[in-house]
XYZ file of C-alpha atoms in Angstrom:
560
model
C 87.151 -23.772 43.385
C 89.959 -23.890 45.995
C 89.085 -22.995 49.550
C 90.777 -19.849 50.905
C 93.568 -20.405 53.449
C 92.369 -20.809 57.032
C 93.457 -21.927 60.484
C 91.762 -23.814 63.293
C 92.245 -22.769 66.897
C 92.243 -25.787 69.205
C 91.833 -24.871 72.870
C 90.059 -25.698 76.115
C 87.061 -23.468 76.649
C 87.675 -23.241 80.418
C 91.170 -21.781 79.772
C 89.545 -18.964 77.770
C 86.832 -18.412 80.380
C 89.400 -18.288 83.173
C 91.341 -15.694 81.161
C 88.119 -13.690 80.643
C 88.178 -14.200 76.903
C 91.848 -13.403 76.396
C 92.434 -16.395 74.113
C 89.547 -15.196 71.951
C 91.114 -11.721 71.850
C 94.475 -13.241 70.913
C 92.805 -15.120 68.066
C 91.190 -11.921 66.745
C 94.455 -9.982 66.893
C 96.376 -12.774 65.147
C 93.721 -13.129 62.465
C 93.873 -9.394 61.768
C 97.676 -9.356 61.762
C 97.781 -12.183 59.209
C 95.353 -10.297 57.016
C 97.469 -7.117 56.989
C 100.736 -9.064 56.541
C 99.422 -11.152 53.642
C 96.779 -8.928 52.074
C 94.344 -11.880 52.345
C 91.131 -10.498 53.841
C 89.566 -13.936 53.340
C 91.929 -15.551 55.857
C 89.939 -16.951 58.820
C 90.837 -18.573 62.118
C 87.982 -20.889 63.079
C 87.556 -20.995 66.840
C 84.308 -22.417 68.210
C 84.074 -26.147 67.582
C 80.351 -26.038 68.542
C 79.734 -23.831 65.488
C 78.387 -25.936 62.613
C 80.664 -24.116 60.144
C 83.710 -25.120 62.233
C 82.723 -28.797 61.991
C 81.959 -28.663 58.285
C 85.219 -26.919 57.429
C 87.233 -29.204 59.711
C 85.934 -32.417 58.145
C 86.271 -31.115 54.606
C 89.799 -29.834 55.042
C 91.026 -32.991 56.773
C 90.082 -34.883 53.607
C 91.770 -32.313 51.342
C 95.393 -33.071 52.088
C 96.175 -31.319 48.825
C 94.267 -28.212 47.773
C 93.127 -26.388 50.883
C 95.822 -24.553 52.854
C 94.922 -25.295 56.459
C 96.892 -24.410 59.583
C 96.359 -25.736 63.087
C 96.983 -23.612 66.191
C 96.771 -25.550 69.462
C 96.806 -23.538 72.706
C 98.998 -25.729 74.911
C 98.074 -25.862 78.602
C 97.844 -28.663 81.181
C 94.109 -28.931 80.452
C 94.757 -29.283 76.725
C 96.376 -32.709 77.180
C 93.460 -33.794 79.396
C 90.829 -32.789 76.835
C 89.688 -35.681 74.654
C 88.358 -33.309 71.980
C 91.646 -31.402 71.795
C 93.684 -34.612 71.674
C 91.561 -35.969 68.819
C 91.957 -32.749 66.826
C 95.705 -32.774 67.335
C 95.980 -36.456 66.362
C 93.924 -35.865 63.217
C 96.016 -32.908 62.146
C 99.301 -34.687 62.845
C 98.111 -37.498 60.587
C 97.203 -34.950 57.909
C 100.640 -33.327 58.218
C 102.312 -36.707 57.825
C 100.429 -37.317 54.573
C 101.154 -33.866 53.189
C 104.810 -33.892 54.339
C 104.239 -30.375 55.694
C 105.486 -29.541 59.182
C 105.037 -25.774 58.879
C 101.234 -25.854 59.143
C 101.168 -26.787 62.838
C 101.805 -23.655 64.919
C 101.588 -24.370 68.675
C 101.157 -21.586 71.211
C 102.676 -22.587 74.562
C 100.263 -20.685 76.781
C 100.497 -22.090 80.335
C 103.483 -23.985 81.700
C 102.892 -27.710 81.183
C 105.272 -30.137 82.925
C 104.771 -32.899 80.372
C 106.263 -30.613 77.690
C 109.236 -29.495 79.764
C 110.695 -32.880 80.685
C 111.415 -35.403 77.895
C 111.244 -38.199 80.456
C 107.620 -37.292 81.184
C 106.660 -36.659 77.561
C 107.670 -40.214 76.633
C 104.534 -41.407 78.408
C 102.348 -39.319 76.072
C 102.964 -39.752 72.315
C 101.139 -36.484 71.532
C 103.417 -34.521 73.859
C 106.433 -36.207 72.265
C 105.180 -35.397 68.767
C 104.429 -31.742 69.428
C 107.774 -31.196 71.209
C 109.447 -31.500 67.789
C 107.651 -28.367 66.569
C 108.660 -24.760 67.017
C 106.217 -23.005 69.313
C 105.335 -19.415 70.195
C 106.019 -18.946 73.898
C 103.184 -17.025 75.591
C 103.806 -18.211 79.162
C 104.936 -14.723 80.198
C 103.147 -12.742 77.500
C 99.733 -13.912 78.768
C 100.204 -11.496 81.677
C 100.868 -8.526 79.396
C 98.375 -6.234 77.692
C 97.656 -7.157 74.089
C 98.600 -3.547 73.292
C 102.108 -4.066 74.721
C 104.862 -3.637 72.107
C 106.434 -7.011 72.875
C 103.076 -8.740 72.462
C 102.493 -6.875 69.192
C 105.935 -7.913 67.933
C 105.257 -11.560 68.825
C 101.913 -11.461 67.013
C 103.670 -9.982 63.994
C 106.275 -12.764 64.075
C 103.518 -15.384 64.215
C 101.714 -13.738 61.306
C 104.945 -13.754 59.298
C 105.366 -17.451 60.068
C 101.853 -18.055 58.732
C 102.633 -15.931 55.690
C 105.736 -18.046 55.045
C 103.638 -21.209 55.351
C 101.230 -19.836 52.750
C 104.179 -19.007 50.483
C 105.464 -22.549 50.924
C 102.075 -23.813 49.802
C 102.427 -21.840 46.594
C 105.829 -23.435 46.023
C 104.294 -26.868 46.714
C 101.802 -26.171 43.927
C 104.720 -25.450 41.592
C 106.480 -28.664 42.601
C 103.247 -30.572 42.043
C 103.011 -29.182 38.530
C 106.653 -30.055 37.964
C 106.008 -33.655 38.972
C 103.332 -33.858 36.305
C 105.857 -32.669 33.731
C 108.599 -34.986 34.928
C 110.538 -32.619 37.234
C 111.651 -33.755 40.683
C 110.190 -32.322 43.871
C 112.174 -31.421 46.958
C 113.028 -34.092 49.485
C 111.135 -34.347 52.755
C 112.732 -32.219 55.472
C 113.875 -33.457 58.874
C 113.624 -31.734 62.255
C 116.729 -32.057 64.478
C 116.418 -31.153 68.168
C 119.474 -29.730 69.961
C 119.541 -29.817 73.760
C 122.672 -28.960 75.743
C 121.405 -31.243 78.532
C 121.470 -34.246 76.152
C 117.682 -34.543 75.920
C 117.466 -34.108 72.142
C 119.066 -35.530 69.018
C 122.281 -33.521 69.490
C 124.019 -31.612 72.263
C 125.651 -29.076 69.901
C 124.247 -27.009 67.063
C 127.351 -27.697 64.969
C 126.674 -31.434 65.072
C 123.082 -30.854 63.984
C 124.266 -28.666 61.068
C 126.717 -31.381 60.022
C 123.905 -33.957 60.000
C 121.424 -31.716 58.174
C 120.476 -31.630 54.537
C 119.031 -28.728 52.582
C 115.514 -27.988 53.798
C 115.981 -29.379 57.312
C 115.087 -27.535 60.502
C 117.138 -27.412 63.695
C 115.243 -26.650 66.900
C 117.523 -25.387 69.679
C 116.368 -25.706 73.260
C 117.402 -23.284 76.041
C 121.040 -23.443 77.069
C 124.449 -21.901 76.408
C 126.244 -23.140 73.295
C 129.933 -22.235 73.158
C 130.601 -22.877 69.484
C 131.203 -21.218 66.120
C 128.507 -22.105 63.598
C 129.394 -22.429 59.908
C 126.164 -22.505 57.913
C 126.561 -23.443 54.254
C 123.274 -25.322 53.806
C 119.713 -24.167 53.143
C 118.437 -24.909 56.635
C 116.494 -23.286 59.462
C 117.997 -22.838 62.927
C 115.286 -21.817 65.373
C 115.364 -21.300 69.110
C 112.643 -23.318 70.818
C 111.926 -21.071 73.791
C 112.820 -17.561 74.877
C 115.681 -16.052 72.842
C 117.276 -14.714 76.029
C 117.658 -18.306 77.267
C 119.276 -19.687 74.086
C 122.792 -18.242 73.845
C 125.357 -18.978 71.157
C 128.632 -17.474 72.365
C 131.937 -17.727 70.523
C 134.625 -15.673 68.794
C 132.436 -15.664 65.640
C 129.103 -17.258 66.566
C 127.606 -17.528 63.050
C 129.172 -17.450 59.584
C 126.403 -17.792 56.981
C 127.262 -18.542 53.333
C 124.315 -20.526 51.965
C 121.902 -19.689 49.162
C 119.063 -19.169 51.645
C 118.046 -20.078 55.169
C 116.510 -18.897 58.393
C 117.956 -18.138 61.814
C 115.423 -17.171 64.451
C 114.965 -16.692 68.167
C 118.581 -17.032 69.331
C 120.984 -14.822 71.281
C 124.300 -14.386 69.458
C 127.302 -12.925 71.292
C 130.548 -12.417 69.391
C 133.892 -12.315 71.190
C 136.717 -11.166 68.907
C 134.458 -11.222 65.858
C 130.955 -10.235 64.778
C 127.766 -11.647 66.204
C 126.889 -12.925 62.720
C 128.566 -12.589 59.320
C 126.365 -12.984 56.229
C 128.390 -13.393 53.049
C 125.949 -14.899 50.589
C 122.325 -15.510 49.794
C 118.967 -14.543 51.240
C 119.069 -15.390 54.923
C 116.010 -14.567 57.034
C 117.442 -13.370 60.355
C 114.621 -12.714 62.779
C 113.731 -12.271 66.441
C 117.326 -12.657 67.650
C 119.355 -10.768 70.264
C 122.728 -9.943 68.713
C 125.830 -8.320 70.199
C 129.633 -8.261 69.849
C 132.293 -7.505 72.420
C 134.898 -6.446 69.819
C 133.414 -5.720 66.377
C 130.043 -5.294 64.669
C 126.910 -7.161 65.686
C 125.848 -7.965 62.089
C 128.101 -7.823 59.008
C 126.526 -8.070 55.525
C 128.896 -8.254 52.565
C 129.981 -10.035 49.345
C 126.584 -9.541 47.715
C 124.472 -11.027 50.512
C 120.815 -9.903 50.571
C 119.361 -10.957 53.930
C 116.015 -10.068 55.436
C 116.867 -8.796 58.927
C 113.705 -8.249 60.946
C 112.438 -8.030 64.517
C 115.878 -8.338 66.119
C 117.456 -6.606 69.094
C 120.879 -5.491 67.852
C 122.606 -3.872 70.784
C 125.871 -3.086 72.500
C 128.240 -3.905 69.664
C 131.739 -2.583 70.222
C 131.630 -0.888 66.808
C 128.479 -0.894 64.681
C 125.128 -2.550 65.085
C 124.954 -3.463 61.377
C 127.638 -2.877 58.742
C 126.824 -3.252 55.034
C 129.795 -3.171 52.638
C 131.452 -4.918 49.661
C 128.237 -5.361 47.668
C 125.954 -6.179 50.578
C 122.263 -5.268 50.403
C 119.023 -6.624 51.832
C 115.977 -5.498 53.783
C 116.447 -4.389 57.398
C 113.118 -3.751 59.100
C 111.400 -3.566 62.476
C 114.599 -3.958 64.508
C 115.768 -2.190 67.641
C 119.366 -1.085 66.995
C 120.781 0.651 70.039
C 123.709 1.354 72.342
C 126.400 0.414 69.839
C 129.813 2.025 70.221
C 129.968 3.716 66.824
C 126.949 3.634 64.493
C 123.651 1.827 64.576
C 123.926 1.093 60.840
C 126.989 1.770 58.653
C 126.512 1.662 54.842
C 129.546 1.962 52.551
C 131.020 1.129 49.141
C 127.989 1.680 46.876
C 125.797 -0.665 48.919
C 122.061 -0.047 48.737
C 120.065 -1.762 51.509
C 116.556 -0.782 52.584
C 115.981 0.208 56.223
C 112.355 0.354 57.262
C 110.546 0.912 60.579
C 113.626 0.421 62.748
C 114.235 2.156 66.065
C 117.856 3.337 66.029
C 118.763 4.947 69.323
C 121.534 5.725 71.775
C 124.482 4.821 69.542
C 127.834 6.453 70.311
C 128.446 8.203 66.992
C 125.675 7.924 64.376
C 122.266 6.422 64.097
C 122.923 5.734 60.386
C 126.227 6.479 58.654
C 126.483 6.453 54.847
C 129.791 7.063 53.105
C 132.109 6.098 50.211
C 129.284 6.178 47.638
C 126.978 4.148 49.859
C 123.286 4.657 49.238
C 120.338 3.083 50.993
C 116.604 3.669 51.223
C 115.795 4.794 54.763
C 112.073 5.034 55.464
C 109.718 5.135 58.431
C 112.545 4.758 60.962
C 112.758 6.393 64.383
C 116.286 7.755 64.873
C 116.939 9.347 68.240
C 119.457 10.007 71.005
C 122.556 9.614 68.829
C 125.274 12.233 68.237
C 124.361 12.350 64.544
C 120.965 10.978 63.568
C 122.073 10.392 59.966
C 125.530 11.202 58.551
C 126.101 11.277 54.777
C 129.695 11.948 53.739
C 132.365 11.234 51.090
C 129.870 10.562 48.311
C 127.191 8.931 50.420
C 123.751 9.414 48.874
C 120.860 7.892 50.837
C 117.175 8.449 50.190
C 115.540 9.370 53.515
C 111.747 9.379 53.611
C 109.116 9.553 56.344
C 111.534 9.121 59.241
C 111.295 10.682 62.693
C 114.730 12.091 63.551
C 114.769 13.649 66.972
C 116.649 14.261 70.204
C 120.057 13.810 68.587
C 122.839 16.401 68.772
C 122.582 16.823 64.967
C 119.534 15.537 63.117
C 121.008 14.977 59.625
C 124.608 15.950 58.777
C 125.836 16.155 55.170
C 129.633 16.515 55.151
C 132.598 16.374 52.744
C 130.710 15.664 49.536
C 127.695 14.021 51.122
C 124.493 13.968 49.111
C 121.026 12.543 49.452
C 117.304 13.186 49.320
C 115.619 14.150 52.585
C 111.866 14.001 52.022
C 108.764 14.082 54.234
C 110.680 13.543 57.465
C 110.071 15.046 60.884
C 113.247 16.511 62.431
C 112.697 17.916 65.888
C 114.273 18.380 69.274
C 117.856 18.060 68.035
C 120.293 19.953 70.252
C 122.249 21.785 67.540
C 120.829 21.525 64.009
C 117.888 19.810 62.404
C 119.946 19.650 59.190
C 123.594 20.673 58.703
C 125.359 20.627 55.306
C 129.072 21.521 55.064
C 131.991 21.150 52.634
C 130.751 20.671 49.054
C 127.557 18.806 49.793
C 124.507 18.699 47.542
C 121.451 17.549 49.491
C 117.816 17.950 48.478
C 115.317 18.797 51.227
C 111.674 18.349 50.262
C 108.494 18.355 52.283
C 110.074 17.994 55.724
C 108.858 19.362 59.050
C 111.871 20.850 60.871
C 111.056 22.260 64.273
C 112.109 22.678 67.903
C 115.809 22.392 67.099
C 118.448 24.990 67.962
C 118.869 25.973 64.289
C 116.483 24.448 61.764
C 118.787 24.173 58.719
C 122.374 25.384 58.291
C 124.054 25.074 54.878
C 127.670 26.159 54.383
C 129.931 25.812 51.326
C 127.379 23.598 49.643
C 124.820 23.515 46.840
C 121.396 22.809 48.260
C 117.788 22.585 47.147
C 115.271 23.362 49.900
C 111.706 23.121 48.706
C 108.275 22.642 50.247
C 109.434 22.311 53.848
C 107.913 23.686 57.013
C 110.640 25.145 59.234
C 109.328 26.552 62.484
C 109.729 27.135 66.200
C 113.501 26.647 66.250
C 115.475 28.345 69.033
C 117.731 30.211 66.593
C 117.173 30.843 62.912
C 114.957 28.725 60.742
C 117.403 28.662 57.820
C 121.056 29.811 57.862
C 122.938 29.971 54.533
C 126.668 30.751 54.302
C 128.932 30.444 51.250
C 126.354 28.391 49.353
C 126.493 28.218 45.554
C 123.645 27.860 43.048
C 121.205 27.002 45.803
C 117.422 27.264 45.828
C 114.972 27.971 48.642
C 111.464 27.665 47.243
C 107.875 27.268 48.490
C 108.738 26.751 52.136
C 106.782 27.877 55.185
C 109.286 29.430 57.608
C 107.682 30.792 60.736
C 107.741 31.311 64.495
C 111.497 30.846 64.791
C 113.048 32.568 67.794
C 115.587 34.528 65.738
C 115.577 35.017 61.932
C 113.458 33.203 59.375
C 116.157 33.073 56.643
C 119.668 34.347 57.401
C 121.929 34.764 54.328
C 125.571 35.781 54.790
C 129.197 35.439 53.678
C 128.660 35.466 49.938
C 125.888 32.907 49.726
C 124.519 32.514 46.188
C 120.888 31.533 46.525
C 117.482 32.021 44.931
C 114.758 32.610 47.525
C 111.307 32.562 45.993
C 107.648 31.770 46.664
C 108.147 31.227 50.381
C 105.812 32.109 53.236
C 108.007 33.791 55.905
C 106.071 34.985 58.921
C 105.999 35.543 62.675
C 109.731 35.130 63.267
C 111.155 36.877 66.335
C 113.562 39.361 64.718
C 113.511 39.440 60.914
C 111.862 37.451 58.188
C 114.996 37.648 55.991
C 118.429 38.998 56.999
C 121.022 39.458 54.224
C 124.671 40.221 55.000
C 127.662 40.256 52.610
C 125.654 38.384 49.977
C 123.703 39.040 46.801
C 120.814 36.580 46.683
C 117.715 36.752 44.499
C 114.427 37.322 46.353
C 111.183 36.999 44.426
C 107.496 36.370 45.025
C 107.871 35.702 48.748
C 105.217 36.612 51.284
C 106.963 38.103 54.321
C 104.542 39.148 57.047
C 104.119 39.509 60.795
C 107.780 39.238 61.787
C 108.269 41.019 65.099
C 110.967 43.579 64.159
C 111.778 43.540 60.424
C 110.465 41.994 57.264
C 113.788 42.142 55.332
C 117.143 43.436 56.598
C 119.873 44.190 54.038
C 123.268 45.376 55.265
C 125.259 48.030 53.400
C 127.662 45.575 51.779
C 124.897 43.769 49.850
C 123.217 44.225 46.499
C 120.520 41.584 46.349
C 118.117 41.277 43.433
C 114.574 41.862 44.604
C 111.447 41.012 42.650
C 107.756 41.250 43.517
């Protein structure tokens, strides 16, 4: 029976004692994060080498080069390289990695600044320091001073857990290759790590030269510096910043053009001049933990059928849009901060259908998310705030919007000029004008939303709308304002404690209003003017002045 995947934490006990157990806390948080990211509750990080189970597992797994998925997490400090026990563990695991041809199972955490790791001239005197310098590390030198509850710390832990998840996935692929070898198929070639250092202390001084020398499957580690070059990536490679992303800048007219089948770009700052920060035109790129901007165009452009995974990036201050998805682009965009872009945070067009999940989209000049020209998109669990329009759906746009928080915009969600979409289980609050506005032949569906503390909750004009199962309350004006609507339905909503009217129907609106709870609104529960709606089976109680007001020019149909 195969052993479950596990990791070994290699550290100096005095470092943990000096930090009052912080390294132990880090281990527990990382172990838990891996479990939730992978769904593997049996994943363990062994920590105490004095524990007999640690020793038994360590010896057994060192022998099982094939079979047991084992990761090694050294906590790099000056004391680490002076500890004989730590050095022996690192040497043993490096030998194991060499046999298995796996470089993704060693995951160093650079915890306290260590001169022998910073200066290649010094590391030459220590073969272990030289060996580990070729690996991508998680930089905790500043994070060790932050609370483990800090958002940046949590994001870094999540990135590390994802890296472990990817290593576990690679192990599954290795099993497939192993089976293929038994049946006569060829396995992938061994990958090479290329180190880029602008100060000429690596294999290359430019990233372009490293790309030229790379083969599919290789990794390029980029050390801190400014790289003034356009990168054309047409190979299945990884390009990873080895340090703080803010200190590793790729600046050019078009910093990255990606057109490979797959790949990974991580932990870099990308600044576009006359072009985009990065253009993705093919394949399944993993773009993660980068800082991306453009002085003239969009920060990230996804098109020609590309399906990237864009996660944990800071996408800010693009001249136009943070991310634009068009011409068949798709992909998964999650856990990013997308802010302060000149036009929209995310722009989806031309029937494209990406998924946006758990992003913070804030402070953009025009829209948080803009969907048009038959664009779609699944938008879920995002926070969309401080934009002019939180979400804009127009000219045939039809997104599915679920479980988002849309607040403190001028307009929460705006459907305009044929815009459609499903708005379900969202919270829309604190928007200066409208929680939801639909105008000019739109056909949105509003289901199960909480719409509160806006000026007007929902305003629908010249549109066909379905409003069902929402709670619309405590808005400064009316809860629901309907003008010139056709074949619309308002059903099973709770509409209460609005500062003006619960439901205001006017100017020939054609609407069925039934099975709603309408109570405790400041003037009237329902006000009907110049319209002939159907009202049936509503409960209208406790409104301060009137239950239902019908002006003389109306002939509504009323039913118990």
